[in-house]
Short mmCIF file of C-alpha atoms and ligand atoms in Angstrom, two decimals:
data_model
loop_
_atom_site.label_atom_id
_atom_site.label_comp_id
_atom_site.label_asym_id
_atom_site.label_seq_id
_atom_site.Cartn_x
_atom_site.Cartn_y
_atom_site.Cartn_z
CA MET A 56 0.00 0.00 0.00
CA PRO A 57 1.48 3.35 -0.97
CA THR A 58 2.01 6.03 1.64
CA ARG A 59 -0.69 8.63 1.85
CA THR A 60 0.16 12.06 0.69
CA GLY A 61 -2.32 14.08 2.71
CA ASP A 62 -1.24 16.69 5.19
CA GLU A 63 -2.83 15.32 8.35
CA GLY A 64 -1.70 11.69 8.25
CA GLY A 65 0.70 9.74 10.42
CA HIS A 66 0.47 8.83 14.05
CA VAL A 67 0.44 12.28 15.60
CA GLN A 68 -0.77 13.13 19.09
CA ARG A 69 -4.11 14.84 18.68
CA ASP A 70 -6.15 16.63 21.31
CA THR A 71 -8.92 14.68 23.00
CA ILE A 72 -12.41 15.14 21.61
CA VAL A 73 -15.80 14.45 23.15
CA ALA A 74 -19.32 14.15 21.73
CA LEU A 75 -22.71 12.61 22.28
CA SER A 76 -22.71 9.58 19.96
CA SER A 77 -26.28 8.42 20.51
CA ALA A 78 -29.23 10.36 19.11
CA PRO A 79 -30.07 13.66 20.83
CA GLY A 80 -33.33 13.93 22.77
CA LYS A 81 -34.70 11.80 25.58
CA GLY A 82 -33.89 8.09 25.83
CA ALA A 83 -33.15 5.48 28.44
CA ILE A 84 -29.40 5.71 27.91
CA ALA A 85 -27.06 8.09 26.07
CA ILE A 86 -23.50 7.36 24.96
CA VAL A 87 -20.79 9.99 25.20
CA ARG A 88 -17.46 9.18 23.58
CA LEU A 89 -13.95 10.47 24.15
CA SER A 90 -11.04 9.91 21.78
CA GLY A 91 -7.42 11.07 22.03
CA ALA A 92 -4.29 10.68 24.08
CA ARG A 93 -5.94 11.99 27.26
CA ALA A 94 -9.17 9.97 26.98
CA ALA A 95 -8.42 7.72 29.99
CA GLU A 96 -7.18 10.61 32.13
CA ILE A 97 -10.26 12.76 31.37
CA ALA A 98 -12.63 9.84 31.95
CA GLY A 99 -10.88 9.26 35.28
CA LYS A 100 -11.64 12.84 36.35
CA ILE A 101 -15.36 12.65 35.66
CA PHE A 102 -16.25 8.99 36.25
CA HIS A 103 -15.87 7.50 39.70
CA PRO A 104 -16.30 3.71 39.75
CA ASN A 105 -18.07 2.15 42.70
CA ASN A 106 -15.19 -0.28 43.24
CA ALA A 107 -12.60 2.50 43.13
CA ALA A 108 -9.95 0.29 44.71
CA ALA A 109 -9.78 -1.99 41.61
CA PRO A 110 -7.42 -0.67 38.90
CA PRO A 111 -9.09 0.27 35.56
CA GLU A 112 -8.91 -2.51 32.97
CA ASN A 113 -8.97 -2.13 29.18
CA ARG A 114 -12.39 -2.95 27.68
CA LYS A 115 -13.98 -3.71 31.02
CA LEU A 116 -17.27 -2.00 31.77
CA ARG A 117 -17.50 -0.45 35.23
CA VAL A 118 -20.44 0.97 37.18
CA GLY A 119 -20.04 4.30 38.92
CA LYS A 120 -21.01 7.95 39.19
CA PHE A 121 -20.47 10.95 36.91
CA ALA A 122 -19.40 14.32 38.32
CA ALA A 123 -17.70 17.48 37.04
CA PRO A 124 -14.04 17.65 38.16
CA GLY A 125 -14.14 18.29 41.89
CA GLY A 126 -17.96 18.55 41.86
CA ARG A 127 -20.91 16.51 43.16
CA ALA A 128 -22.26 13.51 41.28
CA PHE A 129 -25.06 14.34 38.81
CA ASP A 130 -25.73 10.84 37.43
CA GLU A 131 -24.81 7.21 37.73
CA GLY A 132 -23.95 4.95 34.81
CA MET A 133 -21.18 2.93 33.26
CA ALA A 134 -17.87 3.58 31.49
CA VAL A 135 -15.36 1.60 29.49
CA LEU A 136 -11.83 2.37 28.28
CA MET A 137 -10.53 1.12 24.93
CA THR A 138 -6.86 1.72 24.37
CA GLY A 139 -5.51 2.32 20.87
CA PRO A 140 -4.62 1.15 18.34
CA ASP A 141 -7.38 -1.50 18.59
CA SER A 142 -10.18 1.03 19.01
CA PHE A 143 -12.48 2.49 16.35
CA THR A 144 -10.39 5.64 15.95
CA GLY A 145 -7.09 3.89 16.56
CA GLU A 146 -6.55 6.25 19.52
CA ASP A 147 -7.28 5.73 23.21
CA MET A 148 -11.04 5.99 23.67
CA ALA A 149 -13.57 6.01 26.49
CA GLU A 150 -17.31 5.45 26.24
CA LEU A 151 -19.54 6.80 28.97
CA TYR A 152 -23.11 5.51 29.34
CA CYS A 153 -25.30 7.95 31.22
CA HIS A 154 -29.07 8.39 31.53
CA GLY A 155 -30.41 9.76 28.27
CA GLY A 156 -31.89 13.13 29.24
CA PRO A 157 -30.70 16.42 27.74
CA ALA A 158 -29.68 17.88 31.14
CA VAL A 159 -27.59 14.87 32.12
CA VAL A 160 -25.95 14.67 28.69
CA GLN A 161 -25.14 18.39 28.76
CA ALA A 162 -23.66 18.06 32.25
CA LEU A 163 -21.50 15.14 31.14
CA LEU A 164 -20.26 16.93 28.01
CA SER A 165 -19.44 20.06 30.06
CA ALA A 166 -17.67 17.96 32.68
CA ALA A 167 -15.54 16.32 29.96
CA CYS A 168 -14.64 19.75 28.54
CA ASP A 169 -13.82 21.08 32.04
CA ALA A 170 -11.52 18.09 32.41
CA GLY A 171 -9.66 18.96 29.19
CA ALA A 172 -11.63 17.59 26.21
CA ARG A 173 -12.76 19.59 23.18
CA PRO A 174 -16.19 19.20 21.52
CA ALA A 175 -15.77 17.03 18.40
CA ALA A 176 -16.50 18.36 14.90
CA PRO A 177 -18.95 16.43 12.65
CA GLY A 178 -17.49 13.05 11.69
CA GLU A 179 -14.28 13.69 13.62
CA PHE A 180 -14.13 10.21 15.18
CA THR A 181 -14.38 8.60 11.74
CA ARG A 182 -11.89 11.13 10.34
CA ARG A 183 -9.41 10.05 13.00
CA ALA A 184 -10.06 6.37 12.16
CA PHE A 185 -9.15 7.28 8.56
CA LEU A 186 -6.06 9.27 9.55
CA GLU A 187 -4.89 6.39 11.73
CA GLY A 188 -5.22 4.07 8.72
CA LYS A 189 -8.02 1.98 10.28
CA ILE A 190 -10.35 2.43 7.29
CA ASP A 191 -10.10 4.02 3.83
CA LEU A 192 -12.19 6.90 2.53
CA VAL A 193 -14.77 4.68 0.79
CA GLN A 194 -15.27 2.87 4.10
CA CYS A 195 -15.60 6.18 5.96
CA GLU A 196 -18.39 7.18 3.60
CA SER A 197 -20.09 3.85 4.20
CA VAL A 198 -20.24 4.60 7.94
CA ALA A 199 -22.41 7.65 7.13
CA ASP A 200 -24.44 5.55 4.68
CA LEU A 201 -25.06 2.84 7.25
CA ILE A 202 -26.37 5.44 9.71
CA SER A 203 -28.71 7.03 7.16
CA ALA A 204 -29.83 3.78 5.46
CA GLU A 205 -33.63 3.68 5.20
CA THR A 206 -34.11 0.02 4.28
CA ALA A 207 -32.50 -3.22 5.46
CA ARG A 208 -31.07 -3.79 1.97
CA ALA A 209 -29.48 -0.32 1.89
CA ALA A 210 -28.00 -0.98 5.34
CA ARG A 211 -26.57 -4.34 4.19
CA ALA A 212 -25.02 -2.67 1.15
CA ALA A 213 -23.41 0.03 3.35
CA LEU A 214 -22.09 -2.66 5.70
CA GLY A 215 -20.65 -4.51 2.70
CA HIS A 216 -18.76 -1.35 1.78
CA LEU A 217 -17.61 -0.86 5.37
CA GLU A 218 -16.30 -4.43 5.33
CA GLY A 219 -14.29 -3.59 2.23
CA GLY A 220 -16.45 -4.91 -0.66
CA LEU A 221 -15.89 -1.93 -2.94
CA THR A 222 -12.35 -1.42 -1.65
CA LYS A 223 -11.44 -4.95 -2.79
CA ALA A 224 -12.83 -4.30 -6.28
CA LEU A 225 -10.86 -1.05 -6.50
CA GLU A 226 -7.71 -2.68 -5.14
CA ALA A 227 -7.92 -5.40 -7.79
CA ILE A 228 -7.87 -2.67 -10.45
CA TRP A 229 -5.11 -0.88 -8.57
CA GLY A 230 -3.04 -4.08 -8.71
CA LYS A 231 -3.48 -4.28 -12.49
CA ILE A 232 -2.38 -0.65 -12.88
CA ILE A 233 0.73 -1.29 -10.78
CA GLU A 234 1.56 -4.34 -12.89
CA VAL A 235 1.25 -2.38 -16.13
CA GLY A 236 3.35 0.38 -14.55
CA ALA A 237 6.14 -2.10 -13.82
CA HIS A 238 6.12 -3.26 -17.44
CA LEU A 239 6.19 0.33 -18.67
CA GLU A 240 9.20 1.02 -16.45
CA ALA A 241 10.90 -2.02 -17.94
CA ALA A 242 10.01 -0.82 -21.44
CA ILE A 243 11.62 2.53 -20.66
CA ASP A 244 14.77 0.65 -19.62
CA PHE A 245 14.73 -1.85 -22.55
CA PRO A 246 13.22 0.10 -25.46
CA ASP A 247 14.11 -2.51 -28.13
CA GLU A 248 11.77 -5.12 -26.71
CA PHE A 249 8.91 -2.60 -26.70
CA GLU A 250 9.00 -2.02 -30.49
CA PRO A 251 5.70 -2.70 -32.37
CA GLY A 252 5.63 -6.31 -33.57
CA ALA A 253 8.34 -7.34 -31.13
CA GLY A 254 6.13 -10.31 -30.18
CA PRO A 255 5.45 -11.68 -26.72
CA ALA A 256 7.78 -10.47 -24.00
CA PRO A 257 10.67 -12.74 -23.06
CA PRO A 258 10.33 -14.28 -19.59
CA GLY A 259 11.05 -11.60 -17.04
CA GLY A 260 11.24 -8.91 -19.73
CA PRO A 261 8.78 -6.11 -20.51
CA MET A 262 5.46 -6.76 -22.25
CA GLY A 263 5.21 -5.92 -25.91
CA GLN A 264 3.11 -3.04 -27.12
CA SER A 265 0.01 -5.01 -28.09
CA GLU A 266 0.00 -7.02 -24.89
CA LEU A 267 0.18 -3.79 -22.89
CA ALA A 268 -2.67 -2.32 -24.94
CA GLY A 269 -4.69 -5.42 -24.02
CA ARG A 270 -3.99 -4.81 -20.32
CA PHE A 271 -5.15 -1.20 -20.63
CA SER A 272 -8.38 -2.45 -22.25
CA VAL A 273 -8.99 -4.85 -19.37
CA ILE A 274 -8.50 -2.05 -16.82
CA ALA A 275 -10.83 0.27 -18.78
CA GLY A 276 -13.39 -2.56 -19.01
CA ASP A 277 -13.27 -3.24 -15.25
CA LEU A 278 -13.79 0.46 -14.57
CA ALA A 279 -16.64 0.74 -17.09
CA ALA A 280 -18.38 -2.19 -15.35
CA LEU A 281 -18.07 -0.39 -12.00
CA GLU A 282 -19.31 2.84 -13.56
CA LYS A 283 -22.53 1.10 -14.60
CA THR A 284 -23.33 0.30 -10.98
CA TYR A 285 -23.59 3.99 -10.08
CA ARG A 286 -27.29 4.48 -10.86
CA SER A 287 -28.44 1.57 -8.71
CA GLY A 288 -25.86 2.38 -6.02
CA ARG A 289 -27.01 5.99 -5.79
CA ILE A 290 -30.66 4.94 -5.70
CA LEU A 291 -30.01 2.41 -2.93
CA ARG A 292 -28.19 5.07 -0.90
CA GLU A 293 -30.31 8.16 -1.59
CA GLY A 294 -33.59 6.55 -2.56
CA GLY A 295 -35.18 6.36 -6.02
CA ARG A 296 -37.60 9.07 -7.18
CA VAL A 297 -40.67 7.58 -8.80
CA ALA A 298 -43.16 10.04 -10.36
CA ILE A 299 -46.76 8.85 -10.75
CA LEU A 300 -48.20 10.53 -13.85
CA GLY A 301 -51.48 10.32 -15.71
CA ARG A 302 -54.65 12.05 -16.78
CA PRO A 303 -57.12 13.22 -14.14
CA ASN A 304 -59.04 10.37 -12.50
CA ALA A 305 -56.72 7.61 -13.77
CA GLY A 306 -56.24 6.43 -10.17
CA LYS A 307 -52.79 7.91 -9.36
CA SER A 308 -53.61 8.88 -5.80
CA THR A 309 -55.32 5.54 -5.18
CA LEU A 310 -52.16 3.80 -6.44
CA LEU A 311 -49.92 5.95 -4.21
CA ASN A 312 -52.06 5.14 -1.18
CA TYR A 313 -52.08 1.42 -1.98
CA LEU A 314 -48.29 1.28 -2.29
CA LEU A 315 -47.83 3.25 0.95
CA GLY A 316 -50.51 1.33 2.83
CA THR A 317 -52.02 4.60 4.11
CA LYS A 318 -54.56 7.15 2.87
CA ARG A 319 -51.89 9.80 2.34
CA ALA A 320 -53.43 11.50 -0.72
CA ILE A 321 -57.04 12.57 -1.26
CA MET A 322 -58.87 10.31 -3.74
CA SER A 323 -62.16 11.20 -5.39
CA PRO A 324 -64.18 10.58 -8.55
CA ILE A 325 -63.88 14.31 -9.35
CA PRO A 326 -61.19 14.80 -12.02
CA GLY A 327 -58.52 17.29 -10.91
CA THR A 328 -58.57 16.34 -7.21
CA THR A 329 -54.79 16.37 -6.73
CA ARG A 330 -53.36 19.86 -7.25
CA ASP A 331 -49.92 19.74 -5.61
CA THR A 332 -47.33 16.97 -5.63
CA VAL A 333 -47.55 14.57 -2.68
CA GLU A 334 -44.33 12.75 -1.74
CA GLU A 335 -43.76 9.86 0.63
CA VAL A 336 -41.02 7.26 1.07
CA CYS A 337 -41.67 3.51 1.13
CA ASP A 338 -39.66 0.30 0.84
CA ILE A 339 -40.04 -1.49 -2.50
CA GLY A 340 -37.91 -4.63 -2.86
CA GLY A 341 -35.50 -3.27 -0.24
CA ILE A 342 -35.02 -0.01 -2.14
CA PRO A 343 -36.01 3.25 -0.46
CA VAL A 344 -38.47 4.72 -2.95
CA ARG A 345 -39.80 8.27 -2.88
CA LEU A 346 -43.22 8.05 -4.54
CA ILE A 347 -44.49 11.34 -5.98
CA ASP A 348 -48.20 11.63 -6.71
CA THR A 349 -48.94 14.44 -9.15
CA ALA A 350 -51.81 16.48 -10.52
CA GLY A 351 -53.63 14.92 -13.50
CA LEU A 352 -52.25 16.12 -16.83
CA ARG A 353 -54.72 17.95 -19.06
CA ASP A 354 -54.99 21.30 -20.82
CA THR A 355 -56.42 23.80 -18.44
CA GLY A 356 -56.99 27.53 -18.04
CA ASP A 357 -57.18 27.30 -14.25
CA PRO A 358 -53.95 28.91 -12.94
CA VAL A 359 -53.82 26.69 -9.84
CA GLU A 360 -54.26 23.52 -11.89
CA LEU A 361 -51.68 24.82 -14.36
CA GLU A 362 -49.14 25.22 -11.55
CA GLY A 363 -50.02 21.66 -10.50
CA THR A 364 -49.36 20.23 -13.96
CA ASP A 365 -46.08 22.22 -14.15
CA ARG A 366 -45.04 20.60 -10.88
CA ALA A 367 -46.00 17.20 -12.29
CA ARG A 368 -43.73 17.83 -15.31
CA ARG A 369 -40.88 18.87 -13.03
CA ALA A 370 -41.34 15.73 -10.93
CA ALA A 371 -41.15 13.67 -14.13
CA ALA A 372 -38.01 15.49 -15.27
CA SER A 373 -36.16 14.69 -12.04
CA ALA A 374 -37.49 11.14 -11.61
CA ASP A 375 -35.48 7.92 -11.79
CA LEU A 376 -38.61 6.17 -13.00
CA CYS A 377 -42.03 7.32 -14.23
CA LEU A 378 -45.15 5.32 -13.47
CA VAL A 379 -47.65 6.36 -16.11
CA VAL A 380 -51.13 5.40 -14.93
CA ILE A 381 -54.05 5.00 -17.31
CA ASP A 382 -57.69 4.15 -16.76
CA ALA A 383 -57.75 0.92 -18.78
CA ALA A 384 -61.53 1.16 -19.03
CA ALA A 385 -61.45 4.63 -20.61
CA GLY A 386 -61.01 3.54 -24.22
CA PRO A 387 -58.37 3.92 -26.96
CA GLU A 388 -57.93 7.67 -26.51
CA GLU A 389 -56.37 7.08 -23.08
CA VAL A 390 -53.87 4.63 -24.61
CA GLU A 391 -52.99 7.06 -27.42
CA TRP A 392 -52.43 9.80 -24.84
CA ALA A 393 -50.12 7.53 -22.84
CA ALA A 394 -48.08 6.56 -25.92
CA ARG A 395 -47.56 10.24 -26.79
CA GLU A 396 -46.74 11.17 -23.20
CA ILE A 397 -44.22 8.35 -22.76
CA GLY A 398 -42.44 9.43 -25.95
CA GLY A 399 -41.60 12.75 -24.27
CA LEU A 400 -40.21 11.32 -21.02
CA ASP A 401 -36.49 10.89 -20.37
CA ALA A 402 -36.64 8.50 -17.43
CA PRO A 403 -37.49 4.78 -17.83
CA VAL A 404 -41.26 4.21 -17.79
CA ILE A 405 -43.66 1.56 -16.54
CA LEU A 406 -47.23 1.82 -17.78
CA ALA A 407 -49.71 0.87 -15.05
CA ALA A 408 -52.96 -0.06 -16.76
CA ASN A 409 -55.31 0.61 -13.85
CA LYS A 410 -58.93 -0.26 -13.09
CA MET A 411 -58.52 -3.76 -14.53
CA ASP A 412 -61.30 -4.83 -12.14
CA LEU A 413 -63.85 -3.01 -14.33
CA PRO A 414 -65.61 -5.26 -16.87
CA ARG A 415 -64.88 -2.98 -19.85
CA ALA A 416 -61.15 -2.66 -19.05
CA ASN A 417 -58.73 -3.49 -21.86
CA LEU A 418 -55.00 -4.12 -21.55
CA PRO A 419 -53.11 -2.17 -24.26
CA GLY A 420 -50.96 -4.27 -26.58
CA GLU A 421 -47.14 -4.24 -26.31
CA ASN A 422 -46.98 -2.64 -29.78
CA GLU A 423 -49.18 0.29 -28.70
CA ILE A 424 -47.01 1.47 -25.78
CA PRO A 425 -43.21 1.96 -25.74
CA ALA A 426 -42.84 0.79 -22.11
CA ARG A 427 -43.23 -2.21 -19.79
CA ILE A 428 -46.96 -2.70 -19.19
CA CYS A 429 -48.43 -3.89 -15.91
CA ALA A 430 -52.13 -4.63 -15.40
CA ILE A 431 -53.32 -3.46 -11.97
CA SER A 432 -56.26 -2.44 -9.90
CA ALA A 433 -55.34 0.13 -7.28
CA LEU A 434 -58.76 -0.55 -5.76
CA THR A 435 -58.48 -4.33 -5.29
CA GLY A 436 -54.67 -4.70 -5.25
CA GLU A 437 -54.61 -6.92 -8.33
CA GLY A 438 -51.21 -6.91 -10.08
CA MET A 439 -49.48 -4.97 -7.27
CA ASP A 440 -46.81 -7.62 -6.53
CA ARG A 441 -45.76 -7.61 -10.17
CA LEU A 442 -45.76 -3.81 -10.23
CA ARG A 443 -43.51 -3.71 -7.15
CA ASP A 444 -41.16 -6.25 -8.79
CA LEU A 445 -41.00 -4.15 -11.97
CA ILE A 446 -40.29 -0.96 -9.99
CA ALA A 447 -37.52 -2.67 -7.98
CA ALA A 448 -35.98 -4.20 -11.11
CA SER A 449 -35.99 -0.88 -12.93
CA LEU A 450 -34.36 0.93 -10.00
CA SER A 451 -31.80 -1.83 -9.40
CA GLY A 452 -30.81 -1.83 -13.05
CA GLU A 453 -29.24 -4.78 -14.83
CA ASP A 454 -25.93 -4.29 -13.06
CA GLY A 455 -27.29 -3.50 -9.66
CA GLY A 456 -29.23 -6.71 -9.22
CA GLY A 457 -26.12 -8.79 -8.67
CA ASP A 458 -23.87 -7.53 -5.93
CA ASP A 459 -24.96 -4.73 -3.61
CA GLN A 460 -21.59 -4.93 -1.83
CA ARG A 461 -19.59 -3.29 -4.59
CA LEU A 462 -21.72 -0.51 -6.03
CA LEU A 463 -20.54 3.03 -6.62
CA THR A 464 -22.89 5.03 -4.42
CA ARG A 465 -21.64 8.59 -4.68
CA GLU A 466 -20.95 11.09 -7.43
CA ARG A 467 -17.39 11.35 -6.07
CA HIS A 468 -16.88 7.61 -6.71
CA ARG A 469 -18.36 7.78 -10.18
CA ASP A 470 -16.34 10.86 -11.23
CA LEU A 471 -13.03 9.36 -10.11
CA VAL A 472 -13.80 6.00 -11.73
CA VAL A 473 -14.62 7.83 -14.98
CA ARG A 474 -11.34 9.78 -14.69
CA CYS A 475 -9.39 6.56 -14.21
CA ARG A 476 -11.21 4.82 -17.07
CA LYS A 477 -10.51 7.70 -19.45
CA ALA A 478 -6.83 7.61 -18.48
CA ALA A 479 -6.73 3.87 -19.26
CA GLU A 480 -8.41 4.48 -22.63
CA ASN A 481 -5.97 7.28 -23.42
CA GLY A 482 -3.10 4.96 -22.51
CA ARG A 483 -4.37 2.30 -24.87
CA ALA A 484 -4.87 4.84 -27.68
CA ALA A 485 -1.35 6.20 -27.09
CA LEU A 486 0.04 2.66 -27.35
CA GLU A 487 -1.84 2.10 -30.57
CA ARG A 488 -0.38 5.31 -31.96
CA GLY A 489 3.09 3.99 -31.11
CA LEU A 490 3.91 6.71 -28.58
CA SER A 491 6.86 6.25 -26.24
CA PRO A 492 6.46 4.39 -22.94
CA GLU A 493 7.31 7.61 -21.09
CA LEU A 494 4.21 9.29 -22.54
CA ILE A 495 2.03 6.26 -21.83
CA ALA A 496 3.23 6.33 -18.23
CA VAL A 497 1.69 9.82 -17.94
CA ASP A 498 -1.79 8.35 -18.59
CA LEU A 499 -1.14 5.53 -16.19
CA ASN A 500 -0.11 7.94 -13.45
CA GLU A 501 -3.27 9.95 -14.00
CA GLY A 502 -5.37 6.79 -13.55
CA GLN A 503 -3.43 5.89 -10.44
CA ARG A 504 -4.00 9.35 -8.96
CA ALA A 505 -7.75 9.06 -9.49
CA LEU A 506 -7.92 5.70 -7.71
CA SER A 507 -5.67 7.01 -4.92
CA GLU A 508 -8.04 9.88 -4.34
CA LEU A 509 -11.02 7.55 -4.34
CA LEU A 510 -9.53 5.33 -1.64
CA GLY A 511 -8.09 8.30 0.24
CA ARG A 512 -4.45 7.37 -0.32
CA ASP A 513 -3.92 10.79 -1.78
CA TYR A 514 -6.01 13.52 -0.20
CA GLY A 515 -6.04 17.14 0.77
CA GLN A 516 -7.60 18.87 3.75
CA ASP A 517 -10.40 20.25 1.55
CA LEU A 518 -11.49 16.80 0.42
CA LEU A 519 -11.66 15.53 4.00
CA ASP A 520 -13.50 18.67 5.14
CA LYS A 521 -16.05 18.18 2.36
CA ILE A 522 -16.64 14.52 3.11
CA PHE A 523 -16.79 14.73 6.89
CA SER A 524 -18.87 17.93 7.02
CA THR A 525 -21.87 15.81 5.99
CA PHE A 526 -21.43 13.48 8.97
CA CYS A 527 -23.28 13.85 12.23
CA ILE A 528 -21.47 14.96 15.38
CA GLY A 529 -20.42 12.00 17.49
CA LYS A 530 -19.67 9.68 14.55
N1 LIG B 2070 -62.86 0.55 -10.24
C1 LIG B 2070 -61.74 1.17 -9.92
N2 LIG B 2070 -61.75 2.46 -9.57
C2 LIG B 2070 -60.59 3.05 -9.25
C3 LIG B 2070 -59.35 2.37 -9.30
N3 LIG B 2070 -58.37 3.24 -8.95
C4 LIG B 2070 -58.96 4.41 -8.68
N4 LIG B 2070 -60.31 4.30 -8.86
C5 LIG B 2070 -61.30 5.36 -8.66
O1 LIG B 2070 -61.04 6.38 -9.60
C6 LIG B 2070 -61.38 7.65 -9.02
C7 LIG B 2070 -60.18 8.57 -9.16
O2 LIG B 2070 -59.14 8.10 -8.33
P1 LIG B 2070 -57.93 9.02 -7.88
O3 LIG B 2070 -56.95 8.11 -7.27
O4 LIG B 2070 -58.43 10.15 -7.09
O5 LIG B 2070 -57.45 9.51 -9.29
P2 LIG B 2070 -56.25 10.50 -9.65
O6 LIG B 2070 -55.57 9.94 -10.84
O7 LIG B 2070 -55.42 10.75 -8.45
O8 LIG B 2070 -57.03 11.79 -10.09
P3 LIG B 2070 -56.59 13.35 -10.04
O9 LIG B 2070 -56.02 13.60 -8.69
O10 LIG B 2070 -57.88 14.05 -10.25
O11 LIG B 2070 -55.64 13.56 -11.14
C8 LIG B 2070 -61.77 7.37 -7.60
O12 LIG B 2070 -63.16 7.34 -7.52
C9 LIG B 2070 -61.19 6.02 -7.32
O13 LIG B 2070 -61.90 5.28 -6.35
C10 LIG B 2070 -59.38 1.00 -9.69
O14 LIG B 2070 -58.36 0.31 -9.80
N5 LIG B 2070 -60.59 0.47 -10.00
MG1 LIG B 2071 -55.00 12.41 -7.44
#
C-alpha cells in the first residue's frame, strides 16, 4: 500500500475530543465518547467507579457515578476504556453511558470539557479512524451511509462497503495498474523489446506493445463495469424518485395510497382532485423509494391547476422512473395519450394499466405502448406484486441486481472512476499510436492518482472537510 500524501496523516498526538454519539433527545441511555491521548485521564476525572480500589482494565465495563471535576455527582452509569490502536479511531477511547436526558448529557459533556476535552466536529471520530489508517475513505463514507440507510437492503449494502467490498474491487484494479506500470518502467529501460511487432515479452522482460494495450483495455473494461453500478448504487443510498403521472381520474392517488398502505393523498371521482405533488417514502424490494403523486395532466386555463401540472412535469423530469397510470376502461384515446406522453419522457417508464377490475377494461398491446406494461387495480390490489417487482428491477438496473456490496454510491466515486477509465483508454490509444512508454506512463499515473483519491491514499484537507462535514457529530 502506498504512503498517503495528505497533510494530516501519520500517528500524531491529537487533542482529545468528546461528543454525544447516541441520538439527541430523551432516551433510556445516552452514549458519550472520548477519543485522544488523554481519553483515559479525562474519563478518570469525571467517572468515579463504585469499586474505586480496583485498577481500571482495558475494555472492562464499570459501574459508577459521573461528576464534574471536583464537583458533586449528577448521574450514575457505566464507562469503558478502549486503548488504541485497537479502538475504532485507533486512539485511546472512552465510552460513557449515562441516563439519556438532555440535562444529564449536557452536564456530562461540560464535565468532559472542564476536564480537558474539546467538543468534536462532525465526523471527527471517523476522520481520525481514517487518519490512523483503520479504514479508507470509501469505508468512511459507508459509515455515514449505514447510519442514514432507510431500508435493510441499503444498510446491508453500506455494511458490505464498510467491510471492504468496494475497496477490494478497486484494489484489484489498482493491482493491475501497478503491474502495467512495472512493465512500462521495464520498457523505458529496454526500449528494443517494446517495439511494435516485437512479439510476446521474453520471460522476465517487458510486455510488448500489443500485450500492454490489451492490459489497458482490461483495466478500462473493469472500470466501465463499475461505472454502470452507479445508478443503482445511488438509488439504494439516496432513494429512487418515482413520479406517478397520468390524466385526471386515472387512479394515481389511489395507487400511491395502496403502495404506501395509508390514505396519504385525497382520492375522489372528481377529475382534478390532486393539485400539488404529494411525496412519501416507502420500501419497494428493499429499495427506499420516494413516490411522488402528481396532478392529472390535461390542458387547463385554471392557474392553480396549471401550476399543479407544471409541478408534475418537473417531478417527471427529475425522476429515476415514471409510473404512467391510465384508466384501462377509458377507451383507446387514453392509450394514445399515454403513448404520446411516454415518448416525451427521459426516465425509464412503466405503464400501469389501472382499473382492470372493471368489466370494460382493456389491456393495451405491447406494440401500442413503448414501455413495460403492468395490469393493476389500485382498488383491489390486483397486479401490485408484479408492479412492485418491476419498480424494484428498474431501480436496481441490470448491473445493480447482482452484488450490492460493490456498487458506486456517490458522485465522487463515479467521477473518479470515470477519470481513471478515461486515463486507461488514453493509454491504450497512445500505445496504438506507437507513442513512447514515457508518454504512456503519464496516462497511467493519471489513472493511479484518481484511484488514490477515491480510496483516500492521496487527499487534501479540503477533500476531507467536504466529506466529513456531511457526517453527524459523534460519529
Ligand atoms: N374501479 C376502480 N376504480 C378506481 C381504481 N383506482 C382508482 N379508482 C377510482 O377512480 C377515481 C379517481 O381516483 P384518484 O386516485 O383520485 O385519481 P387521480 O388519478 O389521483 O385523479 P386526479 O387527482 O384528479 O388527477 C376514484 O373514484 C377512485 O376510487 C381502480 O383500480 N378500479
Ligand atoms: Mg389524485
